[in-house]
CSV table of C-alpha atoms in Angstrom, one decimal:
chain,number,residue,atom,x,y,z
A,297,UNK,CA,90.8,91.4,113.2
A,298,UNK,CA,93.3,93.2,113.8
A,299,UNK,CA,97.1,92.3,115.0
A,300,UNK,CA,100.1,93.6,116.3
A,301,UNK,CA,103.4,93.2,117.4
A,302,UNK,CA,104.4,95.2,120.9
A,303,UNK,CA,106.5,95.5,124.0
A,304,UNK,CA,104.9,94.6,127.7
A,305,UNK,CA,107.3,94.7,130.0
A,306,UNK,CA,110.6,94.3,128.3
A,307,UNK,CA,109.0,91.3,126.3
A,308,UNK,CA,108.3,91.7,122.6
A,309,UNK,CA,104.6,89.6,121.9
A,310,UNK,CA,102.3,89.2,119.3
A,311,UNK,CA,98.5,90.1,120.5
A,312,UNK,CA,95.5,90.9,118.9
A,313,UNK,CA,93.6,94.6,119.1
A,314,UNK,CA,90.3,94.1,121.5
A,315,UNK,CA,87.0,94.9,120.1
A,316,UNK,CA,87.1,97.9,122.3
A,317,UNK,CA,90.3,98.9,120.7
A,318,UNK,CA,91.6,100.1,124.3
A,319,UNK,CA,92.9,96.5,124.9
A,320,UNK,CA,95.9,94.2,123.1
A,321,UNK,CA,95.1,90.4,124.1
A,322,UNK,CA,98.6,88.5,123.9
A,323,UNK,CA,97.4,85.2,121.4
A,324,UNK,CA,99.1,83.1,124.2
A,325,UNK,CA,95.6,83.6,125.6
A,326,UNK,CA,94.5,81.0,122.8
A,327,UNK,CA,97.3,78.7,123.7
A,328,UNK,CA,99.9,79.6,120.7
A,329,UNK,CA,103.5,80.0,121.0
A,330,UNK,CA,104.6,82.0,118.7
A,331,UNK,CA,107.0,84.8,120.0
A,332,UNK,CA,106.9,87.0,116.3
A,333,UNK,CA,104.8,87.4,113.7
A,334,UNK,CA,107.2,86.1,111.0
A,335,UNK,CA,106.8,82.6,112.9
A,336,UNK,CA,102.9,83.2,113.1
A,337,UNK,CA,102.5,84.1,109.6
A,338,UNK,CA,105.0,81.1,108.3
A,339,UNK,CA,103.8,78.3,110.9
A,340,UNK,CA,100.5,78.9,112.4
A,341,UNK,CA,97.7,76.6,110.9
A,342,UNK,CA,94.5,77.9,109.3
A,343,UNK,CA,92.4,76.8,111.8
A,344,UNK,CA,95.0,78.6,114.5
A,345,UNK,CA,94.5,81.9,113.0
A,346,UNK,CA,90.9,81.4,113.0
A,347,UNK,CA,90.9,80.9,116.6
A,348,UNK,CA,92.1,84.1,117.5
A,349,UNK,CA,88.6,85.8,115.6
A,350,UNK,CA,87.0,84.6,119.0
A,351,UNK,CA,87.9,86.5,122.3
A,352,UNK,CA,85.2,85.7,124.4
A,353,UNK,CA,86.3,84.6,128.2
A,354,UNK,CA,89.9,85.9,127.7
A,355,UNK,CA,89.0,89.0,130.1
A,356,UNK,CA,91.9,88.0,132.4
A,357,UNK,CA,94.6,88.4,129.6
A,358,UNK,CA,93.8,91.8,128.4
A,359,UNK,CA,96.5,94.5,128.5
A,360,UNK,CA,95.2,98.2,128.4
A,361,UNK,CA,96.8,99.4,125.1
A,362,UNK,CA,98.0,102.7,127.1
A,363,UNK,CA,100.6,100.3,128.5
A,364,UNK,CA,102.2,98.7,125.7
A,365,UNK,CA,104.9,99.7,123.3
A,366,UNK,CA,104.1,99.4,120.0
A,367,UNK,CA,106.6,97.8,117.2
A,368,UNK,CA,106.1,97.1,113.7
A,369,UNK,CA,103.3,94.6,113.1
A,370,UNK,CA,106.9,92.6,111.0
A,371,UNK,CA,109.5,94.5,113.1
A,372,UNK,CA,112.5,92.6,111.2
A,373,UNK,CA,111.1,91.6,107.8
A,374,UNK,CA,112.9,88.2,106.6
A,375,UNK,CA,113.4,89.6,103.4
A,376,UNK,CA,113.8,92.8,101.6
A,377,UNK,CA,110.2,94.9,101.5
A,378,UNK,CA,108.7,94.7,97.8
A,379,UNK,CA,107.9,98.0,96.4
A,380,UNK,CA,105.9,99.6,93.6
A,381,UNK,CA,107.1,103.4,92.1
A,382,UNK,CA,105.1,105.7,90.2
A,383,UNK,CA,101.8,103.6,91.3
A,384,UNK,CA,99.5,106.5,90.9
A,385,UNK,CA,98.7,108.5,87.9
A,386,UNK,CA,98.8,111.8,89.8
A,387,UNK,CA,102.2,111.2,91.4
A,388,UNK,CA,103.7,110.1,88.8
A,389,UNK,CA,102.9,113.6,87.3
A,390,UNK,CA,104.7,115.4,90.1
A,391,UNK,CA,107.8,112.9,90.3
A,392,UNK,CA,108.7,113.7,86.5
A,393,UNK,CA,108.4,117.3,87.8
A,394,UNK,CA,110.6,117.2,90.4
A,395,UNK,CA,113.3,115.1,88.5
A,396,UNK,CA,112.2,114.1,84.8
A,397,UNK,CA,115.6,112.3,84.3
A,398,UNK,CA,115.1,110.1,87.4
A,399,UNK,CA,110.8,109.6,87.2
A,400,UNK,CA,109.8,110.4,83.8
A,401,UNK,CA,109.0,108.6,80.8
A,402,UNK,CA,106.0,106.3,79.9
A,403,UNK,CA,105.9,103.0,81.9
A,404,UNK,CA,104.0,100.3,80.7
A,405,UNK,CA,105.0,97.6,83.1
A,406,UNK,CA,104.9,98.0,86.5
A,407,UNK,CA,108.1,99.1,88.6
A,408,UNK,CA,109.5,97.2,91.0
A,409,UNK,CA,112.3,98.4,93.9
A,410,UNK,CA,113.3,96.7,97.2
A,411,UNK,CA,113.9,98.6,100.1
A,412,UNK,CA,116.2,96.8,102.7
A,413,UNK,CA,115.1,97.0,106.2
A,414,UNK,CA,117.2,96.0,109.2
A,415,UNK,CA,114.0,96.6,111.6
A,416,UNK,CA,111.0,98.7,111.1
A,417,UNK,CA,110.1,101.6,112.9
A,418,UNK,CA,106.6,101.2,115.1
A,419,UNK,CA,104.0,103.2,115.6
A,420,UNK,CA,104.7,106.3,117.3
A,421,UNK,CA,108.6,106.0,117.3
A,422,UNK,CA,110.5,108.4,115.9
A,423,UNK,CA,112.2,108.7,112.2
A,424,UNK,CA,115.7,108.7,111.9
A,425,UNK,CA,116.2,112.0,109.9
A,426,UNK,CA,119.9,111.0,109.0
A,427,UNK,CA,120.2,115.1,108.1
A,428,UNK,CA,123.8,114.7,107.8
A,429,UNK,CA,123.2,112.7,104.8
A,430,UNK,CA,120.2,114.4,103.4
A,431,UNK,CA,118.1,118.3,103.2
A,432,UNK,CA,115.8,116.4,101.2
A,433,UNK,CA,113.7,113.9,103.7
A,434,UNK,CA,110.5,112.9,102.3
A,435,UNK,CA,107.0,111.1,103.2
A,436,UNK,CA,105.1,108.4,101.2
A,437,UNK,CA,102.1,106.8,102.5
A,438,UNK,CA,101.5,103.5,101.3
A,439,UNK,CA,98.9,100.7,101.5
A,440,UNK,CA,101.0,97.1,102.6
A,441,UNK,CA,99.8,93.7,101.3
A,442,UNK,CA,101.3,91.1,103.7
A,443,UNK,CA,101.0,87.9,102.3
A,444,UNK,CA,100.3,85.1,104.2
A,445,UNK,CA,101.2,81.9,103.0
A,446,UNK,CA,104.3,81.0,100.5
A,447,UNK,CA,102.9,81.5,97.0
A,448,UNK,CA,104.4,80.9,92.9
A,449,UNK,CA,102.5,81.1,89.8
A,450,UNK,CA,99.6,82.5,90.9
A,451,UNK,CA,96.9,84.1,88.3
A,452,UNK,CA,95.4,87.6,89.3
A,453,UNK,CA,92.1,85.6,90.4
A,454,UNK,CA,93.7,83.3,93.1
A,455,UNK,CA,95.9,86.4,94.2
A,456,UNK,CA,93.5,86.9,97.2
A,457,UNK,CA,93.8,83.9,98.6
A,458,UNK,CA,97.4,84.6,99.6
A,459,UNK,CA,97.0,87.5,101.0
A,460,UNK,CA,96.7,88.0,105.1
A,461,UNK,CA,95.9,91.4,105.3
A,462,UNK,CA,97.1,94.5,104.8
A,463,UNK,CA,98.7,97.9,106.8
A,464,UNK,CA,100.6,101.5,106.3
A,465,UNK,CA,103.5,102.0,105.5
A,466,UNK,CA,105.5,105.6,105.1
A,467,UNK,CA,108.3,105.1,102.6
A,468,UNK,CA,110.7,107.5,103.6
A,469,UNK,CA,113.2,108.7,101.5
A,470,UNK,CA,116.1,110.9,101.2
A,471,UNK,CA,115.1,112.5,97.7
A,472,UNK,CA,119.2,113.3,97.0
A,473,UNK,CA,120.2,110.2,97.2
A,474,UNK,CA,117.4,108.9,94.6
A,475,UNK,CA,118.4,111.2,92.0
A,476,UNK,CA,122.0,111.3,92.8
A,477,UNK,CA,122.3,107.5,91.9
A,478,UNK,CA,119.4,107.4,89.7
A,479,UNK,CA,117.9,103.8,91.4
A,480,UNK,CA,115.9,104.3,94.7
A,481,UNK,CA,117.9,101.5,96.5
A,482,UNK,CA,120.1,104.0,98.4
A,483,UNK,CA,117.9,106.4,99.4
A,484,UNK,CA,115.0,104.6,100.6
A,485,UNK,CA,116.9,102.0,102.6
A,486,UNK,CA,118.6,104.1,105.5
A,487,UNK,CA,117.9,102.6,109.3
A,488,UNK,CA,114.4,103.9,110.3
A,489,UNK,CA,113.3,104.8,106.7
A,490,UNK,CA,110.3,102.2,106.9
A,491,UNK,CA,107.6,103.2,109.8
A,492,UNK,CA,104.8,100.8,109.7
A,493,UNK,CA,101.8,99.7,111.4
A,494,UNK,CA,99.7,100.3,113.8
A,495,UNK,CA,99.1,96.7,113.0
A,496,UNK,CA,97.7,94.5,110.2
A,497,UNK,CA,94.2,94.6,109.2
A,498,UNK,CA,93.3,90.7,107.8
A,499,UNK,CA,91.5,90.9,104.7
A,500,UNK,CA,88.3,89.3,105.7
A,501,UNK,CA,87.5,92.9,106.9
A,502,UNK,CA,87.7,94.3,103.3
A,503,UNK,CA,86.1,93.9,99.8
A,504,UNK,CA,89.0,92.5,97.3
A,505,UNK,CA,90.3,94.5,95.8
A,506,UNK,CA,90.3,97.0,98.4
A,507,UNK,CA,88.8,100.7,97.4
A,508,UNK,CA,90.4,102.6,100.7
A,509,UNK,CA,90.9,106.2,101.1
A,510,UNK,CA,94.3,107.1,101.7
A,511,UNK,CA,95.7,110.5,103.5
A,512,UNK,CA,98.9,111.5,105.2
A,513,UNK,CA,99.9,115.0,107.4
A,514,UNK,CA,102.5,116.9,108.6
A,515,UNK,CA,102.4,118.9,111.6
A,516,UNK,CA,98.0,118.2,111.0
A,517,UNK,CA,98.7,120.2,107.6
A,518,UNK,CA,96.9,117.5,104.7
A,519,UNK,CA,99.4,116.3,102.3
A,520,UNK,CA,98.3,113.3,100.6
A,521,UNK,CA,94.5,112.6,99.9
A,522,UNK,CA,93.4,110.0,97.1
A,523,UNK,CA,92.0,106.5,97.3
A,524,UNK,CA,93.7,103.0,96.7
A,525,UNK,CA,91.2,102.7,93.9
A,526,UNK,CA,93.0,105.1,92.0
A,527,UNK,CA,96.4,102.1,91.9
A,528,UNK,CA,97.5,102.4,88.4
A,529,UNK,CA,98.4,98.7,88.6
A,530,UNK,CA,96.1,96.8,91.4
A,531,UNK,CA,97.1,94.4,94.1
A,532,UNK,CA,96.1,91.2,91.9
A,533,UNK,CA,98.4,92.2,89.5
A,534,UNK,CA,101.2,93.1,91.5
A,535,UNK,CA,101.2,89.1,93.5
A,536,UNK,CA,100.2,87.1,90.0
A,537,UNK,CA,103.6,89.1,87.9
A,538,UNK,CA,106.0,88.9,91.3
A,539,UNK,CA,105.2,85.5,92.0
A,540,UNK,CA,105.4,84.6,88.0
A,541,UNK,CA,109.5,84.3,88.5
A,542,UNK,CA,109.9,84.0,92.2
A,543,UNK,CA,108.3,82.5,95.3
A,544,UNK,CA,106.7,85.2,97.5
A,545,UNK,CA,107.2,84.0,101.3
A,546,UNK,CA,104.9,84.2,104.0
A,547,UNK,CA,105.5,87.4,105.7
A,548,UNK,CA,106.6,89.4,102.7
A,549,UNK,CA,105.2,92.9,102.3
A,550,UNK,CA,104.5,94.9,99.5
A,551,UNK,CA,104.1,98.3,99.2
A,552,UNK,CA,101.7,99.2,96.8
A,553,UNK,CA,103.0,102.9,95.8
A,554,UNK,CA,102.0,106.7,96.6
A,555,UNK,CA,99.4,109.2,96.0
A,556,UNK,CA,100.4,112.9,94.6
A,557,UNK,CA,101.5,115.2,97.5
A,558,UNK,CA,105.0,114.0,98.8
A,559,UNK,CA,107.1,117.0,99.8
A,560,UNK,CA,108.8,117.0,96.9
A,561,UNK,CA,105.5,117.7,94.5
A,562,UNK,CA,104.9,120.9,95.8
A,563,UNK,CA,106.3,124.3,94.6
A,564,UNK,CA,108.7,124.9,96.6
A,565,UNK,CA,108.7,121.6,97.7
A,566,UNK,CA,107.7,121.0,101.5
A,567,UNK,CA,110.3,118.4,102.9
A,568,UNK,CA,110.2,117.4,107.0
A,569,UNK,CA,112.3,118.7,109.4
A,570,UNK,CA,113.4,117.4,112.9
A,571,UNK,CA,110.7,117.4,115.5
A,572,UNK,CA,107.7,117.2,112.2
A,573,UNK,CA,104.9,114.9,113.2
A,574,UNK,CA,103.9,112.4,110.0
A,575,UNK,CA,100.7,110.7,110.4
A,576,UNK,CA,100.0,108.6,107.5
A,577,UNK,CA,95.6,107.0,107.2
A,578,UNK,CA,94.3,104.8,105.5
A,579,UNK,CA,90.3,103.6,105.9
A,580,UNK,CA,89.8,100.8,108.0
A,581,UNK,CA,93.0,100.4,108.9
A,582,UNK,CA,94.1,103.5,111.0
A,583,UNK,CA,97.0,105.9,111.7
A,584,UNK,CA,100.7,105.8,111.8
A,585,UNK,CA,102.1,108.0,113.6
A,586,UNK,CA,105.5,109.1,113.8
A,587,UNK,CA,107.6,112.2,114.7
A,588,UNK,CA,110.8,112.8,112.9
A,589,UNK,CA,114.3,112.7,114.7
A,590,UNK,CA,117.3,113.0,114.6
């Protein structure tokens, strides 16, 4: 099942993705009342979200996808989006090439960052390319655990059970501003530096832990091309350390980390540009699309 936050006439809804994917079906068609996805995620029952896996004789309230707006499946996330760096062997490789001082040494324990997010950017809206702040604008897609119900202290083999599902995220950075103040706070936290979506994917519609290739493009060119196999430290790790010494909310998102081939691994490195389209895949899930603005 897939689902997704959107705009229909002015109105901002949560719906969920027809089986012939040309439709959005608003879950008010099942009788819930939940205007975002934050309040779906942190108050809808079990049994509610398992309603909406049945779409039969809800014909009348199906809205051709070619009409809708789409936003961020978590357009304002409650809290800042959990991040993992250097989360693949490859890029790590390339990071300590760009900048050893900022990305190199040996890391045995995972690394955790935040990156703050007034509101994410949908599918198919533009990147804020903040170019008076940085030359150095970089692309990063990323698999997305949402998790779906508040969790704390939970070992790697209950970690699935907390998890909703999953969808893309492009951590955008300004690559400057990382090195400059050598933490990625800054740099990966400026207004429309988190495009995500199209929507979430629930986990049901995956093996655990999820083996999913994982691509991104500019301008159609291939960039990134590896598999979420290849996570140096896996999902059930990531939820059983985090939620060791904190409660992980329903709604919160995790971004697992990026394969080699950001912009800045290549030699000279290939940073975007105003009017570059980024298109980041990932297998069973889909693709983000976004051009890059201003």
């Amino acid at each position: 099942m897939k689902l997704l936050t959107y705009r229909y006439h002015g109105c901002e809804a949560v719906g969920v993705l027809s089986s012939d994917k040309d439709h959005v079906i608003p879950i008010s068609a099942w009788g819930l009342r939940y205007p975002t996805m934050l309040d779906f995620l942190s108050r809808a029952s079990d049994s509610e979200k398992q309603l909406l896996q049945c779409e039969d004789g809800r014909d009348i309230s199906r809205i051709p996808i070619r009409d809708i707006s789409f936003l961020a499946p978590i357009p304002c996330p409650a809290q800042d989006i959990i991040c993992l760096g250097i989360n693949y062997m490859e890029h790590a490789e390339e990071s300590a090439r760009y900048s050893n001082e900022t990305f190199g040494g040996d890391r045995p324990f995972a690394v955790y960052f935040s990156k703050r997010t007034a509101e994410c950017v949908g599918h198919e809206q533009p990147i804020e390319g903040h170019f008076d702040l940085t030359e150095r604008l970089d692309y990063e897609a990323e698999l997305a655990v949402v998790i779906g119900k508040d969790c704390k202290n939970v070992s790697e083999e209950d970690a699935h059970r907390y998890i909703f599902g999953y969808t893309i995220l492009n951590d955008v950075s300004a690559r400057e501003l990382q090195t400059r103040h050598k933490q990625w706070y800054f740099g990966k936290s400026l207004d429309g530096f988190t495009p995500a979506g199209p929507w979430i994917v629930t986990k049901d519609e995956f093996s655990f832990p999820p083996a999913l290739k994982i691509q991104s493009r500019v301008n159609g060119e291939l960039r990134q091309d590896s598999n979420t196999s290849q996570l140096i430290f896996g999902i059930p790790h990531m939820i059983s350390e985090l939620s060791s010494g904190m409660t992980l909310k329903a709604g919160t998102i995790i971004a697992t980390g990026t394969p080699a081939g950001a912009g800045m691994g290549f030699d000279p490195p290939k940073f975007l540009k105003k009017g570059d389209i980024v298109e980041c895949t990932i297998e069973g899930i889909g693709t983000l699309r976004n051009p890059v603005g201003d």
